[in-house]
mmCIF file of C-alpha atoms and ligand atoms in Angstrom:
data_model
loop_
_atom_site.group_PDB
_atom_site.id
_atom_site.type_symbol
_atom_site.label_atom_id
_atom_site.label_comp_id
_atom_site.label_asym_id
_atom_site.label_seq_id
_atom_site.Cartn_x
_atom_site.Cartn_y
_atom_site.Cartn_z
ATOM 1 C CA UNK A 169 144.941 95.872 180.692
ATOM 2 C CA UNK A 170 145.129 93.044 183.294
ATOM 3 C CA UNK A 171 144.422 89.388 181.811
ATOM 4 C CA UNK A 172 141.010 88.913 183.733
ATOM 5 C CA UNK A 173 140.238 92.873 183.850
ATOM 6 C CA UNK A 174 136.732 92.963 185.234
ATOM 7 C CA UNK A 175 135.695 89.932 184.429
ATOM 8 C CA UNK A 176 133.126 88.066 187.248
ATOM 9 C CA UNK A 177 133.897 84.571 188.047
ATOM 10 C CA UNK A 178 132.753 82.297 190.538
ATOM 11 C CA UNK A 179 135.037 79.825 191.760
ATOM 12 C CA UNK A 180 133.686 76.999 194.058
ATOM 13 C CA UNK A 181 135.396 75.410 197.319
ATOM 14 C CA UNK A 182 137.589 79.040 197.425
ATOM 15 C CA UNK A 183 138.578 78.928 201.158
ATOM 16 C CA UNK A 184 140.206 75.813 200.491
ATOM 17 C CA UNK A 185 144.027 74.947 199.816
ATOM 18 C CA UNK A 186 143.498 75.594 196.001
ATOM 19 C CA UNK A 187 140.815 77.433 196.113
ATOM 20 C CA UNK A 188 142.204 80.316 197.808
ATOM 21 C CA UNK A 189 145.492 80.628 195.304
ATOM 22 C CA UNK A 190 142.680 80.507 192.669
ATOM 23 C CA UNK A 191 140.829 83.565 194.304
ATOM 24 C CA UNK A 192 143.912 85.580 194.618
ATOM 25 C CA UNK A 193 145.172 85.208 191.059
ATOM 26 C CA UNK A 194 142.037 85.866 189.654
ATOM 27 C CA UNK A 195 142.028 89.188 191.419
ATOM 28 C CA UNK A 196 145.453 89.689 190.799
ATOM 29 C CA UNK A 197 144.947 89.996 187.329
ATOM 30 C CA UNK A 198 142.379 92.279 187.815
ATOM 31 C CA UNK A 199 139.022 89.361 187.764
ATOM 32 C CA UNK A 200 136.053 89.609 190.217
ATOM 33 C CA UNK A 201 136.299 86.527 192.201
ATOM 34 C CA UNK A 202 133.237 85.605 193.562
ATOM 35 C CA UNK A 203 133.779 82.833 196.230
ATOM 36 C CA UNK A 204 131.176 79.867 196.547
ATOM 37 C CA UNK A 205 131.591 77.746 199.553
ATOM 38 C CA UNK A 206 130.030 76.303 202.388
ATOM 39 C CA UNK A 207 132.695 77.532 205.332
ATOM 40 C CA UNK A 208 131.437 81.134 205.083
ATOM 41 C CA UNK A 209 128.627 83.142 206.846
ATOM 42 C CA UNK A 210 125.008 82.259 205.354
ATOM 43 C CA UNK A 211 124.209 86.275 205.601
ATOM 44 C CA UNK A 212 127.328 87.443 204.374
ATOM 45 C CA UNK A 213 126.499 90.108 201.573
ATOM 46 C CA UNK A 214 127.467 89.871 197.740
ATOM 47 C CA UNK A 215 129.795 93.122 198.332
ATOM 48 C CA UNK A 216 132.173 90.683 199.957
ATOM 49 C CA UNK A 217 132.618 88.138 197.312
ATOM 50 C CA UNK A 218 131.964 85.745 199.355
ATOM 51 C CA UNK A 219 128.861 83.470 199.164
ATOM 52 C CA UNK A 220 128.186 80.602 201.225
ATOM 53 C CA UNK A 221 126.582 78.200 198.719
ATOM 54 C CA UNK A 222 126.552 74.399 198.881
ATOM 55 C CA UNK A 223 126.932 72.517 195.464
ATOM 56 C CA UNK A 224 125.661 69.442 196.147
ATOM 57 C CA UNK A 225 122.388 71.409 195.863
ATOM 58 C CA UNK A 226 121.031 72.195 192.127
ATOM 59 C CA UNK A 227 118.119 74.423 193.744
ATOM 60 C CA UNK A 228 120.708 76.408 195.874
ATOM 61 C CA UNK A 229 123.098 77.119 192.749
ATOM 62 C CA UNK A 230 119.876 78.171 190.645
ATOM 63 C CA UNK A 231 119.009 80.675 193.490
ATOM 64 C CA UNK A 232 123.025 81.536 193.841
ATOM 65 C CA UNK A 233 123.890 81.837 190.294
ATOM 66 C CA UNK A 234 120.388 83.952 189.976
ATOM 67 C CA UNK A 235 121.348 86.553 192.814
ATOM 68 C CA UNK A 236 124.766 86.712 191.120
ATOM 69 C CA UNK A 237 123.706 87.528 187.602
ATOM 70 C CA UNK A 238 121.614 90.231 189.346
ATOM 71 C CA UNK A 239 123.715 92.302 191.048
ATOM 72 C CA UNK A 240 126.852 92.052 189.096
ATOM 73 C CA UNK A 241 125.535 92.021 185.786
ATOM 74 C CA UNK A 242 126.873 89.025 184.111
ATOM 75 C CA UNK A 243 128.770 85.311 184.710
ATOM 76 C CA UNK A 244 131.887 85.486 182.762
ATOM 77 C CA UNK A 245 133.552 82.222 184.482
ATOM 78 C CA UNK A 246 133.089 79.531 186.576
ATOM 79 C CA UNK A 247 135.761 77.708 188.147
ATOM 80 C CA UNK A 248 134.662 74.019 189.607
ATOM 81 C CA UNK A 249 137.262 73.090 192.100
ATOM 82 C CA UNK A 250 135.468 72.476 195.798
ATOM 83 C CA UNK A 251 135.816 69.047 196.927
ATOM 84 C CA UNK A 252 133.071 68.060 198.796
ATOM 85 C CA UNK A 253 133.385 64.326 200.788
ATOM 86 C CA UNK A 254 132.093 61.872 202.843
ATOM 87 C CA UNK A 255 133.671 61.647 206.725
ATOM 88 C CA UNK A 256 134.737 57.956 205.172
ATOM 89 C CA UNK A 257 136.964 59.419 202.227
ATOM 90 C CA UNK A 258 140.087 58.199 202.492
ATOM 91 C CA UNK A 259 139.567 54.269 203.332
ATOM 92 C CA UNK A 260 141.292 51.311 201.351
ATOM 93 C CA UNK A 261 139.315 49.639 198.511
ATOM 94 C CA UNK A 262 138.506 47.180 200.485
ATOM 95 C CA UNK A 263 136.694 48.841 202.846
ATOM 96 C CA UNK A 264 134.571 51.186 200.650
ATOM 97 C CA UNK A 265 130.972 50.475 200.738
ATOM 98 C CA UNK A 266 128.559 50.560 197.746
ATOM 99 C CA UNK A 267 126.930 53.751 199.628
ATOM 100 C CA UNK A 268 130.310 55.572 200.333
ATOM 101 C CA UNK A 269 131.069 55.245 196.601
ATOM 102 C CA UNK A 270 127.723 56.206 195.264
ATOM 103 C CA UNK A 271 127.712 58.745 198.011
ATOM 104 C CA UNK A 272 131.095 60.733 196.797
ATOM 105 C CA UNK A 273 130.191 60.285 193.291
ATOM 106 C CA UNK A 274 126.930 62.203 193.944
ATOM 107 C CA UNK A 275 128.694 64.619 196.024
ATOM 108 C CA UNK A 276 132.299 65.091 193.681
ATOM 109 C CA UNK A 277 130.820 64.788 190.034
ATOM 110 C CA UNK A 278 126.895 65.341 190.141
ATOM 111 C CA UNK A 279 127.617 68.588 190.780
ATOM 112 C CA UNK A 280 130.155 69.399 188.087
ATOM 113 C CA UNK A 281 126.848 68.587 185.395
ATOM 114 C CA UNK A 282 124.692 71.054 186.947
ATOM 115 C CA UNK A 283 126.947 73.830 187.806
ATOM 116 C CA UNK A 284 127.755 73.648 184.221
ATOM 117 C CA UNK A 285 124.161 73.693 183.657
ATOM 118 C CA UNK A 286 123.106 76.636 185.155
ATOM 119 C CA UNK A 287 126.150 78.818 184.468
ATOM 120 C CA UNK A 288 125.661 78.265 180.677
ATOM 121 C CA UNK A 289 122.206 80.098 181.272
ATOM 122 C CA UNK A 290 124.237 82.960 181.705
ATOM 123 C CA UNK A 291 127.151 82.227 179.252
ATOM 124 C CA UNK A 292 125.328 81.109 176.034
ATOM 125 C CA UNK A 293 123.558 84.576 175.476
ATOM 126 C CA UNK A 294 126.810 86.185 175.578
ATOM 127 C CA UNK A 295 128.442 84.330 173.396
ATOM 128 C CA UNK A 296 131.382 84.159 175.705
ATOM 129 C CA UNK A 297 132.203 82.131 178.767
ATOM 130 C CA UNK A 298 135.467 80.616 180.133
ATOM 131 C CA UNK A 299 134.373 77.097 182.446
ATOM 132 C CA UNK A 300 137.691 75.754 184.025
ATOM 133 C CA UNK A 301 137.206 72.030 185.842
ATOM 134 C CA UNK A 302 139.826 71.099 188.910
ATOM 135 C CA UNK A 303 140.622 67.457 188.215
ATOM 136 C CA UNK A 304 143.732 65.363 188.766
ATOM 137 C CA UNK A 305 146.461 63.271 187.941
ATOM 138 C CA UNK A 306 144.635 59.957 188.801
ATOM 139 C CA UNK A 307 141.839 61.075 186.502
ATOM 140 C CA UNK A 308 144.214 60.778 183.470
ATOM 141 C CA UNK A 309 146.775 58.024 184.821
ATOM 142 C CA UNK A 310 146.603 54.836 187.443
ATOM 143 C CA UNK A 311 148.581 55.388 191.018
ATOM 144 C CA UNK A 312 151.801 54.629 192.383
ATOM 145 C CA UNK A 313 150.794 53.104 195.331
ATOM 146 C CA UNK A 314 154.473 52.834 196.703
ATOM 147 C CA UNK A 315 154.039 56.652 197.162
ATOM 148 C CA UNK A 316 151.999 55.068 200.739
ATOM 149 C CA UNK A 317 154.722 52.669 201.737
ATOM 150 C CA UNK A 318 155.007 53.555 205.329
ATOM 151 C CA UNK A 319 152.248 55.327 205.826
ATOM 152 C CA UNK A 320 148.290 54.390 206.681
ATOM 153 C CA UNK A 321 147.357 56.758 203.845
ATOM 154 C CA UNK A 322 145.817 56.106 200.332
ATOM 155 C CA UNK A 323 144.244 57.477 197.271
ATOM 156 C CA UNK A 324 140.596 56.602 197.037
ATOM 157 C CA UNK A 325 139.150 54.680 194.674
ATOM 158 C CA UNK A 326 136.426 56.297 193.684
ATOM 159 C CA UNK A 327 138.542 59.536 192.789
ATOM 160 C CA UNK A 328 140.253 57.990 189.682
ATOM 161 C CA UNK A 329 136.577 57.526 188.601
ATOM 162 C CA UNK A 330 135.121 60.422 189.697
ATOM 163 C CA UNK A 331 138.521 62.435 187.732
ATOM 164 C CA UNK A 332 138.630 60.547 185.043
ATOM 165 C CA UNK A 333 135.068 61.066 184.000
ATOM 166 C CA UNK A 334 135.512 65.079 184.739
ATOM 167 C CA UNK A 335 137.849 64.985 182.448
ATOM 168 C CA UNK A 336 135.940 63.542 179.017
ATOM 169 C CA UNK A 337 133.362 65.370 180.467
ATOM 170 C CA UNK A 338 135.228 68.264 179.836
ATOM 171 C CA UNK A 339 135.520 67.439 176.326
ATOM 172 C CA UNK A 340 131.606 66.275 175.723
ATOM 173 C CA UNK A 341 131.122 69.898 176.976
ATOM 174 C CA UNK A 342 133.778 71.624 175.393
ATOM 175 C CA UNK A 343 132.704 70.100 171.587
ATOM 176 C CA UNK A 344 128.693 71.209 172.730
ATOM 177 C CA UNK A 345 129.192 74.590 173.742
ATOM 178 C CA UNK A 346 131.651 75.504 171.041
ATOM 179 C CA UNK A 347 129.752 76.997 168.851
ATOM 180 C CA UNK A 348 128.169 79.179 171.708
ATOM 181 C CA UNK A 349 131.872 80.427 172.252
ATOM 182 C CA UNK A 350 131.969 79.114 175.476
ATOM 183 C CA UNK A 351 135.109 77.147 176.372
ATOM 184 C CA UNK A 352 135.477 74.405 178.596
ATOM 185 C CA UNK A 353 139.139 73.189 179.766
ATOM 186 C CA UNK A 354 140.611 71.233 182.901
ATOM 187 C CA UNK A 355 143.400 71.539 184.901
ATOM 188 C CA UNK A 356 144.951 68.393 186.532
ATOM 189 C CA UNK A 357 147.004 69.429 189.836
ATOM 190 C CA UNK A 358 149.797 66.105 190.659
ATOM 191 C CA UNK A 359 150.148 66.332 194.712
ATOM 192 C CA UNK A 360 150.485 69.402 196.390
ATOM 193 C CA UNK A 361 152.410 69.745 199.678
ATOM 194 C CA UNK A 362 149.988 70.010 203.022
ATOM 195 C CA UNK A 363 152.090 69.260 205.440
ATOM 196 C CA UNK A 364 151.587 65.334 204.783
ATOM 197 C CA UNK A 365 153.491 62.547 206.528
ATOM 198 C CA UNK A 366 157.298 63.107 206.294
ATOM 199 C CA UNK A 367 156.933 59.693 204.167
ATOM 200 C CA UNK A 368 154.656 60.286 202.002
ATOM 201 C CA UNK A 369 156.476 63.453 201.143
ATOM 202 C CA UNK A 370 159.926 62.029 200.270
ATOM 203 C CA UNK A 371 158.603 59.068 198.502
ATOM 204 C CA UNK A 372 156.562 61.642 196.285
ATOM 205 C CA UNK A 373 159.409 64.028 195.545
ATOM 206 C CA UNK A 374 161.980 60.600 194.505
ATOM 207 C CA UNK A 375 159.174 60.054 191.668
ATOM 208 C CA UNK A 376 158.347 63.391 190.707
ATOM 209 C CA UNK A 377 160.653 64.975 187.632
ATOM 210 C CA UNK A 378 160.586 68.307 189.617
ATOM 211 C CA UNK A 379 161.612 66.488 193.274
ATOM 212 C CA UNK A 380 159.365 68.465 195.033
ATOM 213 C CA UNK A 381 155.468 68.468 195.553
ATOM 214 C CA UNK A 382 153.039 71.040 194.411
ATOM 215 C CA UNK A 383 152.141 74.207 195.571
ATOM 216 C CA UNK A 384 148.936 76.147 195.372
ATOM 217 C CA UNK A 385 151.042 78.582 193.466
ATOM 218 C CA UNK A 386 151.722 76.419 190.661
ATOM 219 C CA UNK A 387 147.838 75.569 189.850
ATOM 220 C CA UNK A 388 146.508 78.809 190.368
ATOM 221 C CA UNK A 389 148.326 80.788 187.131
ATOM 222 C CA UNK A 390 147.106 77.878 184.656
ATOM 223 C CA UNK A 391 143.646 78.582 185.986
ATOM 224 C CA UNK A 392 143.779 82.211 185.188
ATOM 225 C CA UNK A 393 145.569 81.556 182.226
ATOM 226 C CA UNK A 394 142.754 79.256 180.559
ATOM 227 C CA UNK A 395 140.104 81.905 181.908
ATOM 228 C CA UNK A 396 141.640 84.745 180.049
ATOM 229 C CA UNK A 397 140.947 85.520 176.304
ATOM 230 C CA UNK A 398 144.945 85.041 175.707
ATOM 231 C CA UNK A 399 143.568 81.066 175.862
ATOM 232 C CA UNK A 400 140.846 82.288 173.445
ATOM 233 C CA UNK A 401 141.578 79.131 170.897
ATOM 234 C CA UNK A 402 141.944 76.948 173.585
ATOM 235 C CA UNK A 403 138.733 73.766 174.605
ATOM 236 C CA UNK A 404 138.205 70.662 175.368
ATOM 237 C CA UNK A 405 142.403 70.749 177.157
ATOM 238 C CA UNK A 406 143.354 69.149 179.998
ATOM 239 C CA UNK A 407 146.384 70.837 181.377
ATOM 240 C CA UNK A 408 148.438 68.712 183.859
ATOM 241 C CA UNK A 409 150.004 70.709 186.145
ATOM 242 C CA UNK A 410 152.024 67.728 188.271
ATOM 243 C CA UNK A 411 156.094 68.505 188.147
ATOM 244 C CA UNK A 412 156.090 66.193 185.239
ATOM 245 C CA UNK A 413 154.257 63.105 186.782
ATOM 246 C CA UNK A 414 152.403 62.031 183.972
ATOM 247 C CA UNK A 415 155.456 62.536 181.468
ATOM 248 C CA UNK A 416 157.037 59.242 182.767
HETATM 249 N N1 LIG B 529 145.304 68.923 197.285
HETATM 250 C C1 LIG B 529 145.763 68.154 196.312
HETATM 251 O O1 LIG B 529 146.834 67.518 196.434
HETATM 252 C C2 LIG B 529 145.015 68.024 195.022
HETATM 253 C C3 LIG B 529 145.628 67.358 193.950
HETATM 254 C C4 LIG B 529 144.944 67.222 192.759
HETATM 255 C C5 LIG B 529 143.677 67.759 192.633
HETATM 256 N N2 LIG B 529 143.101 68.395 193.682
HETATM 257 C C6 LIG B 529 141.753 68.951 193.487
HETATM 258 O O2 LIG B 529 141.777 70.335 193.773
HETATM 259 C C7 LIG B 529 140.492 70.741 194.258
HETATM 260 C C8 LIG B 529 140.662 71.498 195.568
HETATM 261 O O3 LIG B 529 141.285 70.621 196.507
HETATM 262 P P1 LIG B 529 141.891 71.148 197.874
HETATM 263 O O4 LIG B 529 143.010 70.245 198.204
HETATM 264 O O5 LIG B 529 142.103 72.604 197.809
HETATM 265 O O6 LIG B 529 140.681 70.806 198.866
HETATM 266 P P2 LIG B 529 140.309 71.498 200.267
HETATM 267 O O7 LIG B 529 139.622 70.440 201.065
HETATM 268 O O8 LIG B 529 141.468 72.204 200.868
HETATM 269 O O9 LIG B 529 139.243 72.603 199.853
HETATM 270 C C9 LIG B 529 137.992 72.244 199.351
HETATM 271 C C10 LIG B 529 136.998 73.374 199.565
HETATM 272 O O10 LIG B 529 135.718 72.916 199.111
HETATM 273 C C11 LIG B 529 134.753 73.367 200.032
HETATM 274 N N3 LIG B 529 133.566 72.505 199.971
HETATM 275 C C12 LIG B 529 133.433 71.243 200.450
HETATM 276 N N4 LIG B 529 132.185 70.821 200.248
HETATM 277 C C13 LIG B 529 131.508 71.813 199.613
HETATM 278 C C14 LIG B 529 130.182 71.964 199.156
HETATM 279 N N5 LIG B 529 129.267 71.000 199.302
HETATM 280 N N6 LIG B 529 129.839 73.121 198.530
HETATM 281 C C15 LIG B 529 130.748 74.135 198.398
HETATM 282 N N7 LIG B 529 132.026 74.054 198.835
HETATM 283 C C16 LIG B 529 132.397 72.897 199.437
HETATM 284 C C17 LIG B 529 135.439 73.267 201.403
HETATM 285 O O11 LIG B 529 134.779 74.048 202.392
HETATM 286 C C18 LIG B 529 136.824 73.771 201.063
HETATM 287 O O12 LIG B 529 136.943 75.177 201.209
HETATM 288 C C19 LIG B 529 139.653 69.475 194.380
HETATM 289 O O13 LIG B 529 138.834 69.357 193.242
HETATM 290 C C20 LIG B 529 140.698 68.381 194.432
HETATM 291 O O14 LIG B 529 140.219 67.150 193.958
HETATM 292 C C21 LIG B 529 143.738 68.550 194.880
#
């Protein structure tokens, strides 16, 4: 029997770079991967597994969670990992306004509280749930800016705190839910490679323990891994997944 044999689970922002690898594990090990995302047809039927669905709106999960426990049956995981931002994302600290930040804080980590909320619905009177959250490096440790020298790029501000507190949010959930059997892990991806300045690249791979960036390949198994029962003893983890970034 396959690790995720039949098992439904909705994984958010699954067009995306990530998100896709995420989708295509999960069936590979024989899951039902039920895309959520807002770059797909708002008609498109459940039978393709792909729902258009924005997360930045609790009533529109409700409704999308609700058609989803109807016609398959049951939620058996939920994978947050879409990345929803503002058009501004991206400038120095400096130039981040109060609204930006409050604005990508509402958008990036509001949501993770009440997906979490409403899938648990579901979860709780099963007594079994797997909840994996997609947060980062820079949640758990401060940047190297000189990965930017010679570039105009950055790492925003406001995703160290928007990471950071996805992460001990994991663990508030994780200790609440345990005794529901529903676990709650993270996985923190270092950079992955999307076709980035040239710079930016090689000044990456000179600090990175593996000298090379990530791939969506690399995430994607540690997902499936902390969906399956195998990580059955297994809450509250954050799993860094980042060439050995964070190990010096
Ligand atoms: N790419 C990296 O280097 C990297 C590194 C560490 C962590 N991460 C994390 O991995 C996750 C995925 O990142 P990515 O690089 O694949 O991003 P991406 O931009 O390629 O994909 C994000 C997906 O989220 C979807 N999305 C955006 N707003 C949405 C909304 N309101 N509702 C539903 N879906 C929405 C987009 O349509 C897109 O398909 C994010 O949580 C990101 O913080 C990425």
């Amino acid at each position: 029997m396959k690790q995720l044999e039949n098992k439904v689970i909705l994984v958010t922002g699954g067009s995306g770079l990530i998100g896709k690898s995420i989708v295509e594990d999960i069936q590979n090990h024989g899951g039902i991967a039920l895309n959520l995302d807002i770059n797909i047809a708002k008609d498109a039927s459940l039978d393709t597994h792909q729902i258009y669905c924005d997360i930045t709106d609790s009533k529109a999960i409700e409704s999308c969670f609700k058609k989803i426990h109807s016609h398959f049956g049951r939620i058996d995981g939920l994978v947050n990992n879409a990345y929803p931002r503002t058009k501004d994302w991206g400038n120095k600290f400096e130039d981040v306004t109060p609204e930006s930040w409050a604005k990508n804080v509402e958008m990036q980590l509001n949501p993770t509280f009440f997906l979490i909320q409403e899938v648990v619905k579901y979860m709780v009177p099963n007594r079994r749930g797997a909840i994996v959250n997609i947060a980062s490096i820079y949640g758990v440790v401060g940047n190297d800016f000189t990965v930017y020298d010679g570039t105009n790029m950055t790492s925003p501000a406001a995703y160290s705190a928007i990471k950071g507190g996805i992460i001990n949010f994991t663990k508030y959930m994780a200790s609440y839910l345990g005794k529901d059997n529903v676990r709650v892990n993270c996985v923190s991806p270092g950079g992955i490679f999307d076709n980035q300045n040239p710079i930016f690249v090689a000044n990456f791979e000179h600090q990175v323990p593996l000298s090379r960036l990530g791939q969506p390949e690399d995430i994607s198994p540690a997902v499936s891994f902390l969906l399956s029962d195998g990580a059955g003893y297994i809450t509250g983890h954050n799993l860094l997944v980042d060439g050995g970034w964070t190990a010096v």
